[in-house]
Every structure is written in C-alpha cells, then in structure tokens.
mmCIF file of C-alpha atoms in Angstrom:
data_model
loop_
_atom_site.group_PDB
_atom_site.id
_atom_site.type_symbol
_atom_site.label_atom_id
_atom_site.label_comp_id
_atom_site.label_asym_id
_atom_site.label_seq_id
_atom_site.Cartn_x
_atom_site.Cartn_y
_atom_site.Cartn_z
ATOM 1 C CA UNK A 188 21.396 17.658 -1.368
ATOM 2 C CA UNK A 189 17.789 17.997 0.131
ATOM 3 C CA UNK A 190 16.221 16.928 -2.986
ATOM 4 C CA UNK A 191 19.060 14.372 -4.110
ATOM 5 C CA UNK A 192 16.759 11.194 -2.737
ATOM 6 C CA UNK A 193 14.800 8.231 -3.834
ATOM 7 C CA UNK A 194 13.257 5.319 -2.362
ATOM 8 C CA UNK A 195 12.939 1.379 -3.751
ATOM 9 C CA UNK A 196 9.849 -0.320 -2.499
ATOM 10 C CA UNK A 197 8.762 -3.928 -3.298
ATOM 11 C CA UNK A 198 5.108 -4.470 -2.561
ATOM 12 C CA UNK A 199 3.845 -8.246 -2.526
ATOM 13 C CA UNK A 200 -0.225 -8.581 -1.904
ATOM 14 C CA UNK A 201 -1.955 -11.702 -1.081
ATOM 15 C CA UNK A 202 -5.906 -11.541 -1.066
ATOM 16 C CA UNK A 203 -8.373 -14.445 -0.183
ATOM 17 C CA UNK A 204 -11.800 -14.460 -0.534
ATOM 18 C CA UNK A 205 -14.911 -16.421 0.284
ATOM 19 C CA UNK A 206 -18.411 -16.126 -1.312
ATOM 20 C CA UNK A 207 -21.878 -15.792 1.307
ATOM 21 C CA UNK A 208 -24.960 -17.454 -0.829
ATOM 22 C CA UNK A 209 -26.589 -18.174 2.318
ATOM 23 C CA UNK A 210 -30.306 -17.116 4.893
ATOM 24 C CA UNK A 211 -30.663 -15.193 7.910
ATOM 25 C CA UNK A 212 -33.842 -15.643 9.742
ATOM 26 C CA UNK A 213 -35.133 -16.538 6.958
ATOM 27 C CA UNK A 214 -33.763 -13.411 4.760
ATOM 28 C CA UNK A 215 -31.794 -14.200 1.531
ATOM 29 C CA UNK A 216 -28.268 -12.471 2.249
ATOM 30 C CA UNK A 217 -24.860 -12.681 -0.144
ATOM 31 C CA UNK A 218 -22.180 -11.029 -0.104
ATOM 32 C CA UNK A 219 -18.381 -11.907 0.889
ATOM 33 C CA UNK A 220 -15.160 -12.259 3.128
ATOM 34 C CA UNK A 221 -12.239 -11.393 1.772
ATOM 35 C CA UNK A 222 -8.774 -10.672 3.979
ATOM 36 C CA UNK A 223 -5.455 -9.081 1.954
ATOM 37 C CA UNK A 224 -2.278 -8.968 3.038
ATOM 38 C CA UNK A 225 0.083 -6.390 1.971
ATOM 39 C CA UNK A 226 4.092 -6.443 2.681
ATOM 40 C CA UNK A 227 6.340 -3.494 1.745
ATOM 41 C CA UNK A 228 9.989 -3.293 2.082
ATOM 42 C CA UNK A 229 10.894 0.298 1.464
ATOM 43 C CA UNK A 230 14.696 1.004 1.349
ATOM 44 C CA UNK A 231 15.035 4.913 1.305
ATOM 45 C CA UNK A 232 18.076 7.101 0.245
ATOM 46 C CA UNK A 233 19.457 10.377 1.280
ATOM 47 C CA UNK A 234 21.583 12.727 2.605
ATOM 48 C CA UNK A 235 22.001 14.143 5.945
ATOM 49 C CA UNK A 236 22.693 17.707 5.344
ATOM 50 C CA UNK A 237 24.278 20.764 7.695
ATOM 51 C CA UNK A 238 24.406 24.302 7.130
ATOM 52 C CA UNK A 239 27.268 26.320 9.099
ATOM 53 C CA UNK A 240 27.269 30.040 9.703
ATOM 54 C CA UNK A 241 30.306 30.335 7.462
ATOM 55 C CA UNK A 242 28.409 29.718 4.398
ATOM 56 C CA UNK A 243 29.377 25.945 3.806
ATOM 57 C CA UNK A 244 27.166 22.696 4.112
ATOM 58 C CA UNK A 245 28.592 19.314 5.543
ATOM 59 C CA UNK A 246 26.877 16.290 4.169
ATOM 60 C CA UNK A 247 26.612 12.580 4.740
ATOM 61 C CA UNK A 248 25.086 9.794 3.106
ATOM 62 C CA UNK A 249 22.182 8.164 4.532
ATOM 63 C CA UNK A 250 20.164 5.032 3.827
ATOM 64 C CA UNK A 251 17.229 3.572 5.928
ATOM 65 C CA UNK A 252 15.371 0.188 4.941
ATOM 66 C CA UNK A 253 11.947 -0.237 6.608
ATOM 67 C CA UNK A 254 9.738 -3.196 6.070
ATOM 68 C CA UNK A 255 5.747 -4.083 7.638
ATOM 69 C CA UNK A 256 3.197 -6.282 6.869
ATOM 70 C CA UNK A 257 -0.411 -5.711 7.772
ATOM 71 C CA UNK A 258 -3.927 -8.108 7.518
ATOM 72 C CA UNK A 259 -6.531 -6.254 5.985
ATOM 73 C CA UNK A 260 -9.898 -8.121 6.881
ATOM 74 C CA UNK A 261 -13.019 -7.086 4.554
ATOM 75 C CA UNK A 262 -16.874 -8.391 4.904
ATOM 76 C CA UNK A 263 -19.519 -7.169 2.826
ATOM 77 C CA UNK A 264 -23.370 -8.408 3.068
ATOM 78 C CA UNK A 265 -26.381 -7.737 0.965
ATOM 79 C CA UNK A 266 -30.086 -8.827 2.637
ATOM 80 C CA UNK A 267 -32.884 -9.111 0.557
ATOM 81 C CA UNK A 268 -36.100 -7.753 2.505
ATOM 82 C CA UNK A 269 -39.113 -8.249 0.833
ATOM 83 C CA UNK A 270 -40.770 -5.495 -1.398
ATOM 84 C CA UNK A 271 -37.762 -4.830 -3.674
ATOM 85 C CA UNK A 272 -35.614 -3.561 -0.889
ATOM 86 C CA UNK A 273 -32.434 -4.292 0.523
ATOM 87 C CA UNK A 274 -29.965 -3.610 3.506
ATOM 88 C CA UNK A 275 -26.035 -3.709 2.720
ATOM 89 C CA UNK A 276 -23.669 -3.270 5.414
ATOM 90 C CA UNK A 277 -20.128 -3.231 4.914
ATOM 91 C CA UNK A 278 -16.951 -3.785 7.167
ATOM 92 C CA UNK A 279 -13.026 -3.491 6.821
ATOM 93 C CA UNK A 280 -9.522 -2.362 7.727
ATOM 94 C CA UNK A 281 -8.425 0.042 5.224
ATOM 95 C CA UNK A 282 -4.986 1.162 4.572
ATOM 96 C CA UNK A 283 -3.466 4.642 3.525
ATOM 97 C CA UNK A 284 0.154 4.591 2.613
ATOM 98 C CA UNK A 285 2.692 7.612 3.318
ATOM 99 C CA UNK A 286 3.340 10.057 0.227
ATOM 100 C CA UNK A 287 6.841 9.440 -0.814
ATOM 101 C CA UNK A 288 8.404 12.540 0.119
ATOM 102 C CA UNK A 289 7.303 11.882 3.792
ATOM 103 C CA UNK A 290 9.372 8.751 3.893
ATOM 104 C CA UNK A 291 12.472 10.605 2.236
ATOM 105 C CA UNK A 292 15.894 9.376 4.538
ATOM 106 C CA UNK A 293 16.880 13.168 4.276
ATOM 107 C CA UNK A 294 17.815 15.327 7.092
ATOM 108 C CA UNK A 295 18.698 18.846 6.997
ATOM 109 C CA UNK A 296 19.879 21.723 9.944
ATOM 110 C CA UNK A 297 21.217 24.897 9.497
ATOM 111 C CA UNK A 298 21.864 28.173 11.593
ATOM 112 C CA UNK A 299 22.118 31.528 10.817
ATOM 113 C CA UNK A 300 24.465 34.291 12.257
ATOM 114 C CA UNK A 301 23.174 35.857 14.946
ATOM 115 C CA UNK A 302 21.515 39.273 14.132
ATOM 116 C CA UNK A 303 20.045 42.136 15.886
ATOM 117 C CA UNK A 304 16.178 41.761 15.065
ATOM 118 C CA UNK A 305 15.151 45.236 16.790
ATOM 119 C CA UNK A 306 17.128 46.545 13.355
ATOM 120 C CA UNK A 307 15.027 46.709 10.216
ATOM 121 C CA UNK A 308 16.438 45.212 8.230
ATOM 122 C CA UNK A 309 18.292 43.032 10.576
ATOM 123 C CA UNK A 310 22.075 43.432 11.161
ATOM 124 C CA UNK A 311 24.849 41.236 12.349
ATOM 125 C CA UNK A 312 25.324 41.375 16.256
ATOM 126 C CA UNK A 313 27.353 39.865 18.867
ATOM 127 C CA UNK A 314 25.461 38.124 21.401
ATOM 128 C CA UNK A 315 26.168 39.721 24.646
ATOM 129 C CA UNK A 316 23.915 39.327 28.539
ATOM 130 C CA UNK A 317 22.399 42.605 27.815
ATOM 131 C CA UNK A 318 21.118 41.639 24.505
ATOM 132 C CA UNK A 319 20.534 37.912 24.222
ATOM 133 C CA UNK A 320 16.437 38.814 23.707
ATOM 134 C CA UNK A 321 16.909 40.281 20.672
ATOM 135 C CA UNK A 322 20.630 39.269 18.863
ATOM 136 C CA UNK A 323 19.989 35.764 18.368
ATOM 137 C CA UNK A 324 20.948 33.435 15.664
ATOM 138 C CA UNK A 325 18.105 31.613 13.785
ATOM 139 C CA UNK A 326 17.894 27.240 13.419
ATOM 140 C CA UNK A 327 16.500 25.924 10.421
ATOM 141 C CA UNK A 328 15.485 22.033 9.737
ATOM 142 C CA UNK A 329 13.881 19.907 7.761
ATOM 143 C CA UNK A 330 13.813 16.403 6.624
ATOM 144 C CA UNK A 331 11.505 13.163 5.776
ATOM 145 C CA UNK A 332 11.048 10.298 8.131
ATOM 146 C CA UNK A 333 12.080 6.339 6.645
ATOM 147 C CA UNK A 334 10.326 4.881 9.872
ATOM 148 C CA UNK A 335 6.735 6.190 8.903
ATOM 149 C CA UNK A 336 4.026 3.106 8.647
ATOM 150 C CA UNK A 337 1.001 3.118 6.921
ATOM 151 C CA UNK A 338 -2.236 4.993 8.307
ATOM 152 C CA UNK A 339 -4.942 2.429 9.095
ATOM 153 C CA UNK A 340 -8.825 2.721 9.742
ATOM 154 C CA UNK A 341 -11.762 0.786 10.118
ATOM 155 C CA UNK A 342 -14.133 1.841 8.198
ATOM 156 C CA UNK A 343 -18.522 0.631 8.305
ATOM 157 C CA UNK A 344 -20.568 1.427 5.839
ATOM 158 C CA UNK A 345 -24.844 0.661 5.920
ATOM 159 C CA UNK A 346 -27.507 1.635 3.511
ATOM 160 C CA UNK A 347 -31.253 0.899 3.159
ATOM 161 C CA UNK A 348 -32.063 0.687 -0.305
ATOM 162 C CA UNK A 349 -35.803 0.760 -1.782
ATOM 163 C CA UNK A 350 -36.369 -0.602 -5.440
ATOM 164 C CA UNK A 351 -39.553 0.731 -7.258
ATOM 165 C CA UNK A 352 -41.360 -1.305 -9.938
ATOM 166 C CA UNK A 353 -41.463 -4.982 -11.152
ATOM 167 C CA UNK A 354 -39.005 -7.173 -9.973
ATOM 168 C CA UNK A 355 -37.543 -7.368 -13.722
#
C-alpha cells in the first residue's frame, strides 16, 4: 500500500508585465516589471499503513487536499553606459515546488519482534529488567507529507558587461 498513491493538482498562473523604455541620470535603461501569480490546489491520495509483529498490516484510506497561492514579483533593468558597455541587474521571488513523492498522503509504521542483538545473527527474546539494553524490538516509518508548500527565494543577479568593436 506504500506505493498505491497519486495526487491531482490544478495549477492556474496569472502574469502581468510592464515595459521600462525610460533615463536614469541621464543613462538610457530598459528593461521590465513583471509579477505572476501561481495557485495550486493539490488533492493527494493514500493509505495509512501499519505493520504488527504478527506478520499482518492494517490499512486505512487517506486523502489530504492542500491549496496556496503565492505573488511572485520580478524586475529586470539593462543601463546603457557609454563605450559599448552595460550594467544589468536583476531582482525576483522565485519558486521551487515539492517533488511529488514528498507530498504523497501516505503513512506507514511498523515494529519488529523484539530480538536479542548481542546474538549474531539476532534471535527472538523476551524483554525482561535485566535485558531491556539489548532485547528490544525495532520501529520502522515512513511516509510523504500533503501539507508541504512550495520553497521560495529571492534571488539578485548583477553583471558588468563590456562590448568590443563598432557599435553595429
């Protein structure tokens, strides 16, 4: 049941953008600003899974729906110095989204019987005062998590660039 899963996502973007044809003490500079919007409704499936000593599994269905929005702000400028060269800089949110098997609405726990693990190979015990450091059972988990949101950075970016020859 761990890898009986899937997960429906809608995605809707919205971008707007503006154009910079403009001066800056008296240096020609273009570029734009631009702002996107992205909103994600993620409905994720699974199974909640347990493991019992005795060999068997008890499972449950399990369903999660998680939605966000986020603004994702962008400006980019290009100066014109004189003698062919020019200064870009560069600003923005940026957005990473979550693989698909992290947001997985699976859950899984187990435990083993407990074993003596001075033995090599290990053999079954019973846990007892005089021996509870070293006949111990072993727990076991794993799982995805439906609540995970987007990483997000803000990222700059500069660079000095020098043109050589005509201004062809």
């Amino acid at each position: 049941y761990s890898n009986d899963w899937n997960i429906d996502e809608k995605l809707a973007t919205f971008f707007l953008k503006f154009d910079i044809n403009s001066e800056f003490f008296t240096l020609p500079v273009t570029g734009n600003l631009g702002f996107q919007y992205v909103y994600a409704t993620q409905v994720s499936n699974g199974f909640i899974t347990q493991s019992l000593p005795s060999g068997m599994a008890a499972t449950k269905p399990y369903s999660h729906t998680k939605s966000y929005g986020e603004l994702l702000p962008n400006l980019n400028l290009r100066f014109a110095v004189p003698g062919n060269q020019v200064v870009r800089l560069a600003l923005s949110e940026e957005m990473s989204r979550p693989r698909l098997d992290q947001l997985v609405a699976n859950a899984s726990a187990g435990v083993s019987l407990p074993t003596d693990h001075t033995q090599n190979p290990p053999l079954p015990c019973t846990p007892t005062p005089a021996n509870v450091a070293t006949c111990y059972g072993g727990w076991s988990g794993s799982g995805g998590n439906p609540n995970l949101k987007p990483w997000l950075a803000t990222a700059f970016d500069a660079t000095y660039e020098k043109y050589f020859g005509s201004d062809k």
